[in-house]
Tab-separated table of C-alpha atoms and ligand atoms in Angstrom:
chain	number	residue	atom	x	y	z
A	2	UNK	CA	130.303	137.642	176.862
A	3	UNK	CA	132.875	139.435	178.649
A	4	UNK	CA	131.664	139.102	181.996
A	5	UNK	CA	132.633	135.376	184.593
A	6	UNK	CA	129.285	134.253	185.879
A	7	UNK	CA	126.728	134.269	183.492
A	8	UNK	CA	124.895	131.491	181.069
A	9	UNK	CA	127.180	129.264	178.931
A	10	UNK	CA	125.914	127.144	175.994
A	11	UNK	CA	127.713	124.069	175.902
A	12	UNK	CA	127.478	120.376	174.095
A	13	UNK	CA	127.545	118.260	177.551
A	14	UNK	CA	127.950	114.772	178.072
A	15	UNK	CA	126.178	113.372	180.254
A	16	UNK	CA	125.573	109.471	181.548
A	17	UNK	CA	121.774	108.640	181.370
A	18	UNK	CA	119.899	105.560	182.861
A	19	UNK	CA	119.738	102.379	180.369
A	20	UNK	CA	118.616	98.852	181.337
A	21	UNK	CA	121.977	97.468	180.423
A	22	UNK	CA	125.133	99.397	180.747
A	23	UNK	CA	125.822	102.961	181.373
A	24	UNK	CA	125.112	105.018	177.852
A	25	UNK	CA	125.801	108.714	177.290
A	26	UNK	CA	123.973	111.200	175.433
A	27	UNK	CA	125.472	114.609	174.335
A	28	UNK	CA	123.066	117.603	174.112
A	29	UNK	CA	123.454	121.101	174.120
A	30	UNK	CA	122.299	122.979	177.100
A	31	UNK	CA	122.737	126.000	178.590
A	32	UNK	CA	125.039	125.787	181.811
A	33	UNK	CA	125.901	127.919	184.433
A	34	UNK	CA	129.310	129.142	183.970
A	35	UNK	CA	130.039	127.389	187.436
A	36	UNK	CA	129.589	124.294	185.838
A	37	UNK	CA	132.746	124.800	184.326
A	38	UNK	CA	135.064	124.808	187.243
A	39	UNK	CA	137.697	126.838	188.265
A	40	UNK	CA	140.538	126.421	185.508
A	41	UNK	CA	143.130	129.622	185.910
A	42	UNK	CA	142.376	130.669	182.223
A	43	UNK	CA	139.124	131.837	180.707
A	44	UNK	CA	138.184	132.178	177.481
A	45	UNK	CA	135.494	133.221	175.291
A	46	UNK	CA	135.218	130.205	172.256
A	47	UNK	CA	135.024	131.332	168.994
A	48	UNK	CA	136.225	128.295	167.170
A	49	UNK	CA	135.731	124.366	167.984
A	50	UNK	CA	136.133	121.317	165.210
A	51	UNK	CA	135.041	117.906	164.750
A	52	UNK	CA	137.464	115.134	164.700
A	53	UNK	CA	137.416	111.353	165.312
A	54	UNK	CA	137.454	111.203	168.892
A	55	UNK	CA	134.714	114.634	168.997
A	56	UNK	CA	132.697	112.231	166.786
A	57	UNK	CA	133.250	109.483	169.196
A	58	UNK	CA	132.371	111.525	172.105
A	59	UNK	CA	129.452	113.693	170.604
A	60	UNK	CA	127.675	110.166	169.567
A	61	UNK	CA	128.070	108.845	172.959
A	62	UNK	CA	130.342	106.367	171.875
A	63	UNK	CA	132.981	104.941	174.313
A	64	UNK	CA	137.063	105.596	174.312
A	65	UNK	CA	136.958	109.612	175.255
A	66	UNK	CA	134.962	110.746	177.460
A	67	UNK	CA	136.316	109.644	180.718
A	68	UNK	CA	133.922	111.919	183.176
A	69	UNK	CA	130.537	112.673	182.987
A	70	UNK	CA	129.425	115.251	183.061
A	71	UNK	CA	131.644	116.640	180.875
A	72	UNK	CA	131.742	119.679	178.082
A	73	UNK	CA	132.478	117.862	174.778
A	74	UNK	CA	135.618	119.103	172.215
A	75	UNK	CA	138.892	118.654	172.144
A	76	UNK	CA	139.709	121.974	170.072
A	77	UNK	CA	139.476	125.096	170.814
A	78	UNK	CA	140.012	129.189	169.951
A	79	UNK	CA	139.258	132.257	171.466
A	80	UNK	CA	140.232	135.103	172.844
A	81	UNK	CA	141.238	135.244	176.807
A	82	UNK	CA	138.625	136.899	179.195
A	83	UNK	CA	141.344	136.749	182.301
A	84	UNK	CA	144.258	134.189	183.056
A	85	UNK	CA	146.703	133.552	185.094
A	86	UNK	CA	149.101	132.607	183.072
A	87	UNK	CA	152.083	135.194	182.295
A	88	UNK	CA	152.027	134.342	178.812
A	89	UNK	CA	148.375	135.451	178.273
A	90	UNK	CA	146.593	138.830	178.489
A	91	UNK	CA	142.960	139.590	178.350
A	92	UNK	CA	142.243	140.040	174.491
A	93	UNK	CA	144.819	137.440	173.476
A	94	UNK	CA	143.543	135.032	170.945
A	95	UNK	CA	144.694	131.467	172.301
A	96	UNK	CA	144.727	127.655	170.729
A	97	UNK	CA	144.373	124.372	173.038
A	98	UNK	CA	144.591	121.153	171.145
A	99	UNK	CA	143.572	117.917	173.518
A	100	UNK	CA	145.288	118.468	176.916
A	101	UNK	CA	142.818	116.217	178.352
A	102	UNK	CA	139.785	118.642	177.286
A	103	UNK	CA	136.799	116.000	176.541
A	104	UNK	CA	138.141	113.377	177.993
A	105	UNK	CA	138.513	114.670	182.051
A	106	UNK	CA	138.480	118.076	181.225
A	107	UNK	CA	136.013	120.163	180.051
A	108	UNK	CA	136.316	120.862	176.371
A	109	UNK	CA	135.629	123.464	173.937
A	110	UNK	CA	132.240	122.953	172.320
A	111	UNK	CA	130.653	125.816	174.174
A	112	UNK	CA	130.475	129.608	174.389
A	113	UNK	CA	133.172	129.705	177.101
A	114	UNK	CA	135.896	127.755	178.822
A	115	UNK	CA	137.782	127.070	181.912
A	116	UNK	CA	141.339	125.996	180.949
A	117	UNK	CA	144.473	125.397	182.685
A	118	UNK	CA	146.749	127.348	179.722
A	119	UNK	CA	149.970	125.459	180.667
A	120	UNK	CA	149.907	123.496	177.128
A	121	UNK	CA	147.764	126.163	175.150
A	122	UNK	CA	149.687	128.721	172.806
A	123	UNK	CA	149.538	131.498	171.352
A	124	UNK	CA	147.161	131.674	168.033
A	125	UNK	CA	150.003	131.309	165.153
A	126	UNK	CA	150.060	135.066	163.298
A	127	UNK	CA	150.236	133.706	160.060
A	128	UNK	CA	146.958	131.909	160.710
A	129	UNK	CA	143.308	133.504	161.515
A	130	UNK	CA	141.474	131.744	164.171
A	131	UNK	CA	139.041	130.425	162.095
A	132	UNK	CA	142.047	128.158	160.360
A	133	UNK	CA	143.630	127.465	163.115
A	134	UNK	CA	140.233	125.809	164.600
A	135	UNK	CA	139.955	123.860	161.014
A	136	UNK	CA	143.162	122.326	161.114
A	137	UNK	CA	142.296	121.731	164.761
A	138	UNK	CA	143.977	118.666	166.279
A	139	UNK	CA	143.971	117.019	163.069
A	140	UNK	CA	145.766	119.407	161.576
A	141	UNK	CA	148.501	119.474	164.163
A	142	UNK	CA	148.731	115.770	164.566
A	143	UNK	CA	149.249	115.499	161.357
A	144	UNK	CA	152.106	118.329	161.664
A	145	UNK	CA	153.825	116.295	164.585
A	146	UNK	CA	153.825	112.682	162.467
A	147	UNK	CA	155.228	115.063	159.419
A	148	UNK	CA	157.812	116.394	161.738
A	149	UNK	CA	158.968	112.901	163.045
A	150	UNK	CA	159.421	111.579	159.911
A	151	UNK	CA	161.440	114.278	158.821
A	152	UNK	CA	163.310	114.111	161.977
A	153	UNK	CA	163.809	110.543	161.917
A	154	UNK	CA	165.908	111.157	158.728
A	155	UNK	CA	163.114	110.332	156.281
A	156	UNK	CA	164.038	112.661	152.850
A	157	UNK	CA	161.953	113.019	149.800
A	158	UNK	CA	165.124	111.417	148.084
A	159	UNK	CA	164.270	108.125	149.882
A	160	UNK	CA	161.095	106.946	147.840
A	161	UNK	CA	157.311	107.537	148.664
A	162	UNK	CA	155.167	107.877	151.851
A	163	UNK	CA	152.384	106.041	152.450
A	164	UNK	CA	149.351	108.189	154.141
A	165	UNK	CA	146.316	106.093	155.275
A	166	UNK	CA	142.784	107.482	156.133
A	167	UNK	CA	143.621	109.924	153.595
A	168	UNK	CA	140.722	111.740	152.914
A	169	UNK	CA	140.642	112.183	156.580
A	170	UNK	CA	141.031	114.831	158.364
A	171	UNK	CA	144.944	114.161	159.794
A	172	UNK	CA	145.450	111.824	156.365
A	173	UNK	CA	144.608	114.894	154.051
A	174	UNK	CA	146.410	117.405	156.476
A	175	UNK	CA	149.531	115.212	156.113
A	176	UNK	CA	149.256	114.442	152.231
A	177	UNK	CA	149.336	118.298	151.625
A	178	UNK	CA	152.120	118.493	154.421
A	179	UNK	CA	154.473	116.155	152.992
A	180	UNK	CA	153.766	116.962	149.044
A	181	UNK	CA	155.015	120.344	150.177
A	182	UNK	CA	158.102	119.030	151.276
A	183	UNK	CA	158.732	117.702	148.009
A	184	UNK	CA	157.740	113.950	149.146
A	185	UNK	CA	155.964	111.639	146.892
A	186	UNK	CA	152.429	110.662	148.229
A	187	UNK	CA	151.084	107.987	147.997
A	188	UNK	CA	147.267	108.372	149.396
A	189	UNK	CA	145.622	105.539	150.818
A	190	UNK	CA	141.649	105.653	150.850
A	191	UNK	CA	138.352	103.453	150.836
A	192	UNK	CA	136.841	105.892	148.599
A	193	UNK	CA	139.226	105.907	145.601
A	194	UNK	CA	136.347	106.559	142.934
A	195	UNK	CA	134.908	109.463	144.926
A	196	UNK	CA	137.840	111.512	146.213
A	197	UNK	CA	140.425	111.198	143.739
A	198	UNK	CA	140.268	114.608	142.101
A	199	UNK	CA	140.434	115.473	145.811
A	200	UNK	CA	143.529	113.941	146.787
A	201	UNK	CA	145.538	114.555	144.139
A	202	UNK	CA	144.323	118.483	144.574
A	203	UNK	CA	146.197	117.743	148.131
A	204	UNK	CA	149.354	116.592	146.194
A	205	UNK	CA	148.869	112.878	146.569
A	206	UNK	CA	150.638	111.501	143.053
A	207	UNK	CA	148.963	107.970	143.550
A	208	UNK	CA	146.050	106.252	145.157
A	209	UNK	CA	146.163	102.931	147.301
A	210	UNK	CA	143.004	101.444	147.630
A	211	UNK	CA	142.371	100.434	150.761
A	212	UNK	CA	141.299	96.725	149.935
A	213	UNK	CA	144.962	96.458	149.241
A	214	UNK	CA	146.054	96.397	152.691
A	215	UNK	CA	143.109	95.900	154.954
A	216	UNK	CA	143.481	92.455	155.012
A	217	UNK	CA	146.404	90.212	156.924
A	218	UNK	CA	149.189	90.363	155.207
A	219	UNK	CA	153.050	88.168	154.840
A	220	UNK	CA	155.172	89.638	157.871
A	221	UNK	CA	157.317	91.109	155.167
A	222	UNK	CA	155.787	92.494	151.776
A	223	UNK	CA	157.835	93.941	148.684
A	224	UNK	CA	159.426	97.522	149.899
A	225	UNK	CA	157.269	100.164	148.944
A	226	UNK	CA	157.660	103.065	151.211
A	227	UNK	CA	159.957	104.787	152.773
A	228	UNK	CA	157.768	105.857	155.537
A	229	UNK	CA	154.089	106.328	156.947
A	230	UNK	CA	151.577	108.548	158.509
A	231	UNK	CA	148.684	106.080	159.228
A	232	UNK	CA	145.378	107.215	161.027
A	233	UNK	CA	143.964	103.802	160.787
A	234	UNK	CA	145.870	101.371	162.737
A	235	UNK	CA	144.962	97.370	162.695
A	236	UNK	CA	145.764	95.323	159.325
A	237	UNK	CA	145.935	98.607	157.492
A	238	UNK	CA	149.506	99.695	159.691
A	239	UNK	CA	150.623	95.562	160.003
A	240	UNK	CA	150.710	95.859	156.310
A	241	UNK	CA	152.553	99.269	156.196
A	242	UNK	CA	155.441	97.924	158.594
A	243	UNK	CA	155.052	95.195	156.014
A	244	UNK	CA	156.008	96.973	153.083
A	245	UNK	CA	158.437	99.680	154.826
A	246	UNK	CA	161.594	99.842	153.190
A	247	UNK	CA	164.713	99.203	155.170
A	248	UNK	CA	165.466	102.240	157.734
A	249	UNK	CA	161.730	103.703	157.123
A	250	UNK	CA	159.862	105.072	159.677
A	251	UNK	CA	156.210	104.690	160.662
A	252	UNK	CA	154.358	107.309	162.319
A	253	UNK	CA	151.311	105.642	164.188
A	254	UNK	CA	148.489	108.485	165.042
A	255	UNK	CA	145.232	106.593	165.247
A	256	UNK	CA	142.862	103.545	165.500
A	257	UNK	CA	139.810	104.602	162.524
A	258	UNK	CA	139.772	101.161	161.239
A	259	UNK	CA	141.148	99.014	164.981
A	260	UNK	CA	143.454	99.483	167.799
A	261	UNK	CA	144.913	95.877	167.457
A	262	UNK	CA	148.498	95.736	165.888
A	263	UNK	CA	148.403	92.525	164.197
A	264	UNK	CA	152.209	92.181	163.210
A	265	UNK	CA	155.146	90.573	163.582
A	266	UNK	CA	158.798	91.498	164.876
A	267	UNK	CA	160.041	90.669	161.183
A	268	UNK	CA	160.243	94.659	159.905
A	269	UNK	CA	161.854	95.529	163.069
A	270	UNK	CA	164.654	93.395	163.049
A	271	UNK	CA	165.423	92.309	159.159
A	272	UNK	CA	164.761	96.005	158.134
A	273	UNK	CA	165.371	98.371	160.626
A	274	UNK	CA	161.864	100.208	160.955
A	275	UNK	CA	160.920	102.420	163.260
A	276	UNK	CA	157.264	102.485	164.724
A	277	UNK	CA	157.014	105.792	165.505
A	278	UNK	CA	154.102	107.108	168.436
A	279	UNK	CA	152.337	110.063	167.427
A	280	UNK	CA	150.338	111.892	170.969
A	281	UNK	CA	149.099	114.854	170.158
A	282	UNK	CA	147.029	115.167	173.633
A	283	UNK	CA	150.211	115.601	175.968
A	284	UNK	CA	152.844	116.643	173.685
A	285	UNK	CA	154.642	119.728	175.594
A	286	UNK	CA	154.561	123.436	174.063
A	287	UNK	CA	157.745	122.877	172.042
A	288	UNK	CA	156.521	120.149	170.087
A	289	UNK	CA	152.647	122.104	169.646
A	290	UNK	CA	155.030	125.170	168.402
A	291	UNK	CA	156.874	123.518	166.097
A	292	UNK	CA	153.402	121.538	164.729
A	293	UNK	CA	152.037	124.750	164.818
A	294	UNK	CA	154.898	126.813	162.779
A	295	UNK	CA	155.270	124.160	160.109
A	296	UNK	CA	151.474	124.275	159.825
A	297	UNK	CA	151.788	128.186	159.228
A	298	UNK	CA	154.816	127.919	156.693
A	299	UNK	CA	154.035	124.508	154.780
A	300	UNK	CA	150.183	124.911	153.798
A	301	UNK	CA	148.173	126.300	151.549
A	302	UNK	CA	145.361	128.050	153.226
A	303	UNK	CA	143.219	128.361	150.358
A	304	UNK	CA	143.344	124.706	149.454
A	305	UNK	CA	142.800	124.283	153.646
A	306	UNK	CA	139.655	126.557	153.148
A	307	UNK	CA	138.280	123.946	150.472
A	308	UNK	CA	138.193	120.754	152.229
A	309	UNK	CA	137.018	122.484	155.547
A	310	UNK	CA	133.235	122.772	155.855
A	311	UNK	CA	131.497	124.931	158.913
A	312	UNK	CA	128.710	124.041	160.565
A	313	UNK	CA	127.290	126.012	163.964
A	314	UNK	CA	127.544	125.052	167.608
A	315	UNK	CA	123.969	123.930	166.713
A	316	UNK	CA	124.940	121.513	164.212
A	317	UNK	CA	128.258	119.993	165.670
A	318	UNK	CA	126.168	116.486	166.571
A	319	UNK	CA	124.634	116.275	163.448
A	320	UNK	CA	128.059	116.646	162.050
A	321	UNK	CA	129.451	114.235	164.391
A	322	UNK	CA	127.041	110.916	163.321
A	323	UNK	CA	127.749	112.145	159.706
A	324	UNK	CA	131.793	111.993	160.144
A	325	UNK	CA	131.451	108.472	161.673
A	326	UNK	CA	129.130	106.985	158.579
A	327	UNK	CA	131.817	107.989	156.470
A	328	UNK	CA	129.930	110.928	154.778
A	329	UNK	CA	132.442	113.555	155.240
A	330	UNK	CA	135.858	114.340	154.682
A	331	UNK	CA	138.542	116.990	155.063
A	332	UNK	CA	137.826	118.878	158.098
A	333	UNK	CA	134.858	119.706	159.873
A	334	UNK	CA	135.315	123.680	161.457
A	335	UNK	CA	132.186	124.471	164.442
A	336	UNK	CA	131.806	128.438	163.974
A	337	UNK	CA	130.327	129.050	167.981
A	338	UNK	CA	131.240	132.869	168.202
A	339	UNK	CA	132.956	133.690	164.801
A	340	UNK	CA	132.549	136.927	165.177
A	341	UNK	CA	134.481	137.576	168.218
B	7	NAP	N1	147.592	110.267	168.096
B	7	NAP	C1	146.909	111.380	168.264
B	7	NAP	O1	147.235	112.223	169.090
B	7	NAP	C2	145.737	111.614	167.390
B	7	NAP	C3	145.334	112.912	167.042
B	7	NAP	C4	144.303	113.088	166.104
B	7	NAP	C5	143.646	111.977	165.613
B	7	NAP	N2	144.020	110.750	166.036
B	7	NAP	C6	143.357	109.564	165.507
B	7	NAP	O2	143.596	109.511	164.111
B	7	NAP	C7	142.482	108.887	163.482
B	7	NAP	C8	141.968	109.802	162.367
B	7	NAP	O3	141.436	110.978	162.934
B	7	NAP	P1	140.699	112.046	162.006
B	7	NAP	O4	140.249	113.150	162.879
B	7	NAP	O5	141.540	112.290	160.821
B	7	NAP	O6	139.412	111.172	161.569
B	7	NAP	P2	138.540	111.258	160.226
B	7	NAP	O7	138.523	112.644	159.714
B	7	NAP	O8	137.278	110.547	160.511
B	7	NAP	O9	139.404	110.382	159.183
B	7	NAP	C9	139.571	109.013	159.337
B	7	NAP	C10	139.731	108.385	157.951
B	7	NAP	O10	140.071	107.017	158.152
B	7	NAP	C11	139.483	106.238	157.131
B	7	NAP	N3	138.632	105.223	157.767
B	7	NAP	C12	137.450	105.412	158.401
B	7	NAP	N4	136.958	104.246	158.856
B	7	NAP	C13	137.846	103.304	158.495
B	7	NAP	C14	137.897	101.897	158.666
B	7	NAP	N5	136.937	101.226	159.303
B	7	NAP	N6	138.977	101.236	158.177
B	7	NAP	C15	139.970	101.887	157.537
B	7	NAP	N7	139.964	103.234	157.329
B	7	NAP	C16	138.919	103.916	157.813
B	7	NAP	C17	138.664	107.184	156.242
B	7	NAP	O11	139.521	107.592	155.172
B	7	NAP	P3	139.344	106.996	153.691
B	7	NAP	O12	137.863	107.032	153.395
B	7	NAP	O13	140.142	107.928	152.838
B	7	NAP	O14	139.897	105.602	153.704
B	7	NAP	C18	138.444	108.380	157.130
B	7	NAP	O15	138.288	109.557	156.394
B	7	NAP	C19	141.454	108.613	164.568
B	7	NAP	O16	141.610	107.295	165.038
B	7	NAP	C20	141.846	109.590	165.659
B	7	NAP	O17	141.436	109.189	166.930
B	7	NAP	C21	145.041	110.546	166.909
């Protein structure tokens, strides 16, 4: 679809009547491309993904979706139709991670988009679009907790990492991130029995179960790692500061288990750690470059290409309720124009 003005199929979320509270419903529909708005960039989608908050959202589920009605994804690539950026020429083939796309914004589950390209970039060249859509904002979340660690002064010489939700899609990201660097990883999981081949195919050299630390823990546990990438938040990460060693450094990136923080002050002050904030939706193009180029130099695509599984625009829902019952893992990649 080269030309601005025509049909546009799109997963929209939209609020519907209920006898209680408001409840949302995503579908796909076919929009006018007015329905998009007038964002200075457009682009023709080849590439969207699945990840927590796309699950959230596509199950009308609350915590994303901010607007209604709204185009659902937080991901996207494609190549620019016209934009008026400077950086960006027609035929360009562009990435946005998050920006606000899904939650006020319209996102990148459809055939075309409306961006504002301030915090987009360039696709990486040592990545096709297709794998740069299946890391996805996973993949470069898990790239900017990576990065903080290591710029934090974490080393490989300093003991193990912790990574939690790791057959996620940021946790398995991350465990073949940092066992790359040379870091021993220690994976942390709910499905031990089932994915262990899998993680240790990532480079994870040991598995946690999760049972271990899901439930409230001493303020200060025996010193186990020397830092943490944790995707899961609640008694999972109180238990992580827990058992940080002195001087670690914990990278906080999500809420898949809670978004309480039951912990004390005790690792802060007797040990030094640092609870490091991970946003990925507003970090500035610096920070998405250097994600981006460390994603490009550290990974190994093919292993990338196993845990990612593709379903069509047609399919992303489906995919969606199945992430959120726990039936998938690695990365979910939604082919909507792969061809392009
Ligand atoms: N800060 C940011 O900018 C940013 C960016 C991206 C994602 N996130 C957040 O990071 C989290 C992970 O995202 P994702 O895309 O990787 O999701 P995902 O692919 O669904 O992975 C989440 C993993 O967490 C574990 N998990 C699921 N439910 C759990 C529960 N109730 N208690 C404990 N662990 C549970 C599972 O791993 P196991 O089965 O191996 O235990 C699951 O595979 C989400 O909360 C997401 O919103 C934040």
């Amino acid at each position: 679809m080269d030309r601005v003005g025509g049909m546009v199929r799109a997963i929209v979320v939209r609020e519907v009547p209920s006898d209680s509270r408001p409840s949302r419903v995503a579908t796909l529909e076919d929009v006018s491309e007015s329905f998009l708005g007038d964002g200075g960039t457009v682009v023709d989608v080849a590439f969207s993904g699945i990840n927590y908050k796309d699950a959230l959202a596509l199950t009308g589920r609350p915590g994303v979706v901010r607007q209604t009605p709204l185009v659902a994804g937080i991901d996207l690539v494609g190549t620019v139709v016209t934009s008026d950026d400077g950086r960006f020429a027609p035929g360009d083939w562009i990435v946005l991670n998050g920006a606000g796309q899904s939650e006020n914004r319209h996102g990148g589950l459809a055939t075309r988009a409306h961006i504002d390209a301030a915090l987009a970039i360039p696709l990486p060249r040592a990545i096709t679009p297709a794998r740069a859509a299946a890391l996805g904002t996973a993949g470069y979340t898990a790239a900017l907790a990576v990065s903080r660690l290591v710029h934090e002064g974490v080393s490989p010489d300093d003991g193990p990492v912790l990574v939690t939700g790791a057959t996620g899609g940021v946790g398995s990201i991350a465990t073949m991130l940092l066992a790359r660097a040379g870091f021993e990883v220690a994976a942390l999981t709910g499905r031990a029995d089932q994915f262990r081949d899998y993680l240790t195919r990532l480079g994870a050299t040991s598995l946690v179960d999760r049972s271990e630390l899901s439930s409230y823990g001493k303020p200060l546990q025996s010193a186990r790692w020397a830092g943490v990438v944790d995707a899961v938040g609640g008694a999972v990460l109180a238990n992580a500061l827990a058992q940080t060693r002195p001087g670690g450094v914990v990278a906080a990136c999500g809420l898949a288990g809670s978004a309480d923080l039951p912990t004390t002050v005790m690792p802060f002050i007797l040990r030094g750690v640092t609870l490091a904030g991970i946003d990925s939706v507003w970090a500035q193009p610096g920070a998405r470059t250097r994600a981006w180029d460390l994603l490009s130099r550290d990974l190994d695509l093919d292993v990338l290409d196993s845990l990612t599984e593709t379903v069509p625009l047609e399919g992303a829902i489906a995919a969606a309720e199945r992430l959120l019952d726990g039936q998938s893992h690695g990365r979910i990649l939604v082919a909507i124009n792969p061809d392009a």
